[in-house]
Amino acid sequence: MNEAAQSMRIAVGVPRGSPPEETRVALVPSVVPQLVKSGLDVIVERGAGEPAGFPDADYAQHGAHLGTRRDALGAEIVVRVRGWGFDGHGNLDVSHPDQVIIALADPLGSPIPVRAAAEHKLVTLALDLVPRITRAQGMDALSSQATVTGYKAVVLAADRLPKMFPMLTTAAGTISPAQVFVVGAGVAGLQAIATARRLGAVVQAYDVRPAAQEDIESLGARCILLPLAPGDAEDQSGYAKELGAAFYRRQQELMAQVVAGVDVVITTALIPGAPAPTLITADAVAGMRPGSIIVDCAAERGGNCELTRADETVVTDNRVTILGPTNLPSTLPHDASLMYSKNVVALLGLIVKDGRLALDDEDEIVRGILVTAGGKIVHHRVRRALEEVRDD
Ligand code: NAD
């Protein structure tokens, strides 16, 4: 490529994770050559990959430029992990109109920063809104990060439980296997089932979507069938829908019977754009065995257990421990970043053609993830979410 062409290359900036406790990085060194080959310059803030085990030298070796935070944030496209980078007052440290920002930003659950993004005339793309269609699978960052969540939730539970997971027959007697109950059998839940099974636990699982039964059983877990009529539990995209209060009440009563007989409960039940359903009540926890553990992976959205407190450990009077981690992928930043990077590269492949930005809003994926552009909020579901916040 000649010098003039070089200078016209689009730059992709990779800032250090923010907020500071975010340890993942949006691009890892190994994907840089592919991006450079496709006509992009990659500018990495010095130290951005270090918390995830990717030193600056690796980025340089793979063809990235290392720079200051300002250099990375000044790029035409900025790739982040969580959030578009606004502080609590709607300020961004560096940005310019028409700058493209790609991140997991939860614009349906937390739509407030979207207004600031439109005011800054940013082009924001939410990886959380990637439609669940085959062509978009490579960009599905919710799935890649939920895989890490499901795995780590079980590892945390195994670490806390005063029992071992597998059944052991030894000269010192027979140890019975841990009983694990996984609530919600989407991506995180299925990975939790697989991990608990690998550790030797006896696993039961439940999901409101009838289609989950086959997935649960294919992993060697027993599917709990609650005698409930969930009606139409699933929307067109395969996500669970919010169901009525009477349904949840009945579900809570039935859940209480199951959790009373297990050692570990991993909850992962979510409904897009809505608070997490409360499935395990305080009464149900009171009926659990002393020493049992709940890992509530829905803590960030309010939790599936009534007693969950986000990022805290609650120990009840009957000695049940409830963990409410809100960012488990960040506790395994190396692999979480490797997977996230692949999602980001797949998306960049869709929106950068021949080294130029080509956002085709006729494309189903682009339409699905484009939140703001040209100073406007262009995503109608996000606009509605923002109106609901205003109404509250
Ligand atoms: P999610 O994170 O939104 O929710 C997790 C699980 O909680 C879901 O399985 C949901 O049915 C369940 N849930 C919600 N309310 C519940 C309740 N009251 N009781 C019990 N469970 C409840 O979901 P997800 O993991 O992102 O996956 C959602 C669906 O999309 C699944 O069918 C998954 O297999 C599918 N999926 C498809 C693709 C694709 O085709 N590209 C990719 C990933 C996931």
mmCIF file of N, CA, C and O in Angstrom, residues 117-148:
data_model
loop_
_atom_site.group_PDB
_atom_site.id
_atom_site.type_symbol
_atom_site.label_atom_id
_atom_site.label_comp_id
_atom_site.label_asym_id
_atom_site.label_seq_id
_atom_site.Cartn_x
_atom_site.Cartn_y
_atom_site.Cartn_z
ATOM 1 N N ALA A 117 -24.967 9.876 24.057
ATOM 2 C CA ALA A 117 -24.311 9.406 22.826
ATOM 3 C C ALA A 117 -24.877 10.142 21.620
ATOM 4 O O ALA A 117 -24.144 10.550 20.716
ATOM 5 N N ALA A 118 -26.201 10.344 21.610
ATOM 6 C CA ALA A 118 -26.823 11.058 20.493
ATOM 7 C C ALA A 118 -26.376 12.533 20.502
ATOM 8 O O ALA A 118 -26.049 13.092 19.455
ATOM 9 N N GLU A 119 -26.320 13.116 21.703
ATOM 10 C CA GLU A 119 -25.890 14.527 21.791
ATOM 11 C C GLU A 119 -24.459 14.710 21.282
ATOM 12 O O GLU A 119 -24.130 15.705 20.668
ATOM 13 N N HIS A 120 -23.604 13.703 21.547
ATOM 14 C CA HIS A 120 -22.210 13.780 21.066
ATOM 15 C C HIS A 120 -22.107 13.408 19.578
ATOM 16 O O HIS A 120 -21.015 13.341 19.042
ATOM 17 N N LYS A 121 -23.252 13.092 18.961
ATOM 18 C CA LYS A 121 -23.298 12.682 17.540
ATOM 19 C C LYS A 121 -22.444 11.440 17.278
ATOM 20 O O LYS A 121 -21.780 11.316 16.242
ATOM 21 N N LEU A 122 -22.455 10.537 18.247
ATOM 22 C CA LEU A 122 -21.685 9.306 18.077
ATOM 23 C C LEU A 122 -22.506 8.277 17.312
ATOM 24 O O LEU A 122 -23.740 8.294 17.361
ATOM 25 N N VAL A 123 -21.803 7.404 16.643
ATOM 26 C CA VAL A 123 -22.456 6.250 16.014
ATOM 27 C C VAL A 123 -22.216 5.083 16.962
ATOM 28 O O VAL A 123 -21.089 4.583 17.071
ATOM 29 N N THR A 124 -23.241 4.704 17.718
ATOM 30 C CA THR A 124 -23.024 3.659 18.722
ATOM 31 C C THR A 124 -23.631 2.340 18.262
ATOM 32 O O THR A 124 -24.758 2.289 17.764
ATOM 33 N N LEU A 125 -22.857 1.287 18.465
ATOM 34 C CA LEU A 125 -23.287 -0.061 18.100
ATOM 35 C C LEU A 125 -23.253 -0.916 19.358
ATOM 36 O O LEU A 125 -22.219 -0.991 20.031
ATOM 37 N N ALA A 126 -24.403 -1.527 19.679
ATOM 38 C CA ALA A 126 -24.488 -2.322 20.908
ATOM 39 C C ALA A 126 -24.363 -3.800 20.571
ATOM 40 O O ALA A 126 -25.245 -4.378 19.927
ATOM 41 N N LEU A 127 -23.269 -4.391 21.013
ATOM 42 C CA LEU A 127 -23.073 -5.820 20.740
ATOM 43 C C LEU A 127 -24.128 -6.674 21.437
ATOM 44 O O LEU A 127 -24.367 -7.797 21.041
ATOM 45 N N ASP A 128 -24.738 -6.119 22.481
ATOM 46 C CA ASP A 128 -25.781 -6.896 23.177
ATOM 47 C C ASP A 128 -27.030 -7.060 22.337
ATOM 48 O O ASP A 128 -27.910 -7.827 22.686
ATOM 49 N N LEU A 129 -27.149 -6.293 21.247
ATOM 50 C CA LEU A 129 -28.384 -6.345 20.466
ATOM 51 C C LEU A 129 -28.232 -7.153 19.180
ATOM 52 O O LEU A 129 -29.121 -7.147 18.330
ATOM 53 N N VAL A 130 -27.103 -7.839 19.050
ATOM 54 C CA VAL A 130 -26.890 -8.671 17.847
ATOM 55 C C VAL A 130 -28.044 -9.670 17.734
ATOM 56 O O VAL A 130 -28.331 -10.397 18.683
ATOM 57 N N PRO A 131 -28.751 -9.691 16.593
ATOM 58 C CA PRO A 131 -29.868 -10.639 16.482
ATOM 59 C C PRO A 131 -29.372 -12.087 16.500
ATOM 60 O O PRO A 131 -28.280 -12.377 16.030
ATOM 61 N N ARG A 132 -30.192 -12.977 17.092
ATOM 62 C CA ARG A 132 -29.788 -14.377 17.208
ATOM 63 C C ARG A 132 -30.103 -15.103 15.902
ATOM 64 O O ARG A 132 -30.987 -15.935 15.836
ATOM 65 N N ILE A 133 -29.366 -14.720 14.830
ATOM 66 C CA ILE A 133 -29.534 -15.412 13.553
ATOM 67 C C ILE A 133 -28.192 -16.057 13.211
ATOM 68 O O ILE A 133 -27.137 -15.615 13.694
ATOM 69 N N THR A 134 -28.246 -17.079 12.378
ATOM 70 C CA THR A 134 -27.035 -17.863 12.102
ATOM 71 C C THR A 134 -25.888 -16.980 11.618
ATOM 72 O O THR A 134 -24.759 -17.104 12.078
ATOM 73 N N ARG A 135 -26.186 -16.039 10.720
ATOM 74 C CA ARG A 135 -25.137 -15.192 10.137
ATOM 75 C C ARG A 135 -24.439 -14.341 11.202
ATOM 76 O O ARG A 135 -23.290 -13.927 11.038
ATOM 77 N N ALA A 136 -25.122 -14.093 12.306
ATOM 78 C CA ALA A 136 -24.552 -13.201 13.329
ATOM 79 C C ALA A 136 -23.895 -13.968 14.470
ATOM 80 O O ALA A 136 -23.427 -13.356 15.436
ATOM 81 N N GLN A 137 -23.855 -15.284 14.389
ATOM 82 C CA GLN A 137 -23.348 -16.070 15.527
ATOM 83 C C GLN A 137 -21.941 -15.657 15.949
ATOM 84 O O GLN A 137 -21.633 -15.593 17.128
ATOM 85 N N GLY A 138 -21.085 -15.353 14.958
ATOM 86 C CA GLY A 138 -19.702 -14.974 15.266
ATOM 87 C C GLY A 138 -19.614 -13.664 16.032
ATOM 88 O O GLY A 138 -18.585 -13.353 16.629
ATOM 89 N N MET A 139 -20.681 -12.858 15.998
ATOM 90 C CA MET A 139 -20.659 -11.545 16.674
ATOM 91 C C MET A 139 -21.385 -11.592 18.007
ATOM 92 O O MET A 139 -21.521 -10.571 18.670
ATOM 93 N N ASP A 140 -21.857 -12.760 18.380
ATOM 94 C CA ASP A 140 -22.739 -12.857 19.536
ATOM 95 C C ASP A 140 -21.946 -12.813 20.852
ATOM 96 O O ASP A 140 -21.631 -13.834 21.462
ATOM 97 N N ALA A 141 -21.632 -11.593 21.259
ATOM 98 C CA ALA A 141 -20.804 -11.418 22.458
ATOM 99 C C ALA A 141 -21.569 -11.785 23.733
ATOM 100 O O ALA A 141 -20.964 -12.194 24.724
ATOM 101 N N LEU A 142 -22.886 -11.639 23.708
ATOM 102 C CA LEU A 142 -23.649 -12.054 24.900
ATOM 103 C C LEU A 142 -23.420 -13.537 25.142
ATOM 104 O O LEU A 142 -23.209 -13.976 26.278
ATOM 105 N N SER A 143 -23.450 -14.307 24.064
ATOM 106 C CA SER A 143 -23.251 -15.753 24.218
ATOM 107 C C SER A 143 -21.829 -16.067 24.652
ATOM 108 O O SER A 143 -21.618 -16.890 25.548
ATOM 109 N N SER A 144 -20.846 -15.414 24.016
ATOM 110 C CA SER A 144 -19.467 -15.773 24.363
ATOM 111 C C SER A 144 -19.184 -15.447 25.835
ATOM 112 O O SER A 144 -18.565 -16.239 26.555
ATOM 113 N N GLN A 145 -19.705 -14.326 26.300
ATOM 114 C CA GLN A 145 -19.414 -13.936 27.684
ATOM 115 C C GLN A 145 -20.274 -14.734 28.674
ATOM 116 O O GLN A 145 -19.839 -15.056 29.779
ATOM 117 N N ALA A 146 -21.483 -15.118 28.240
ATOM 118 C CA ALA A 146 -22.334 -15.937 29.108
ATOM 119 C C ALA A 146 -21.723 -17.325 29.315
ATOM 120 O O ALA A 146 -21.909 -17.946 30.367
ATOM 121 N N THR A 147 -20.993 -17.797 28.324
ATOM 122 C CA THR A 147 -20.304 -19.085 28.461
ATOM 123 C C THR A 147 -19.317 -19.012 29.625
ATOM 124 O O THR A 147 -19.235 -19.914 30.463
ATOM 125 N N VAL A 148 -18.584 -17.910 29.691
ATOM 126 C CA VAL A 148 -17.607 -17.728 30.769
ATOM 127 C C VAL A 148 -18.345 -17.626 32.115
ATOM 128 O O VAL A 148 -17.933 -18.222 33.115
#
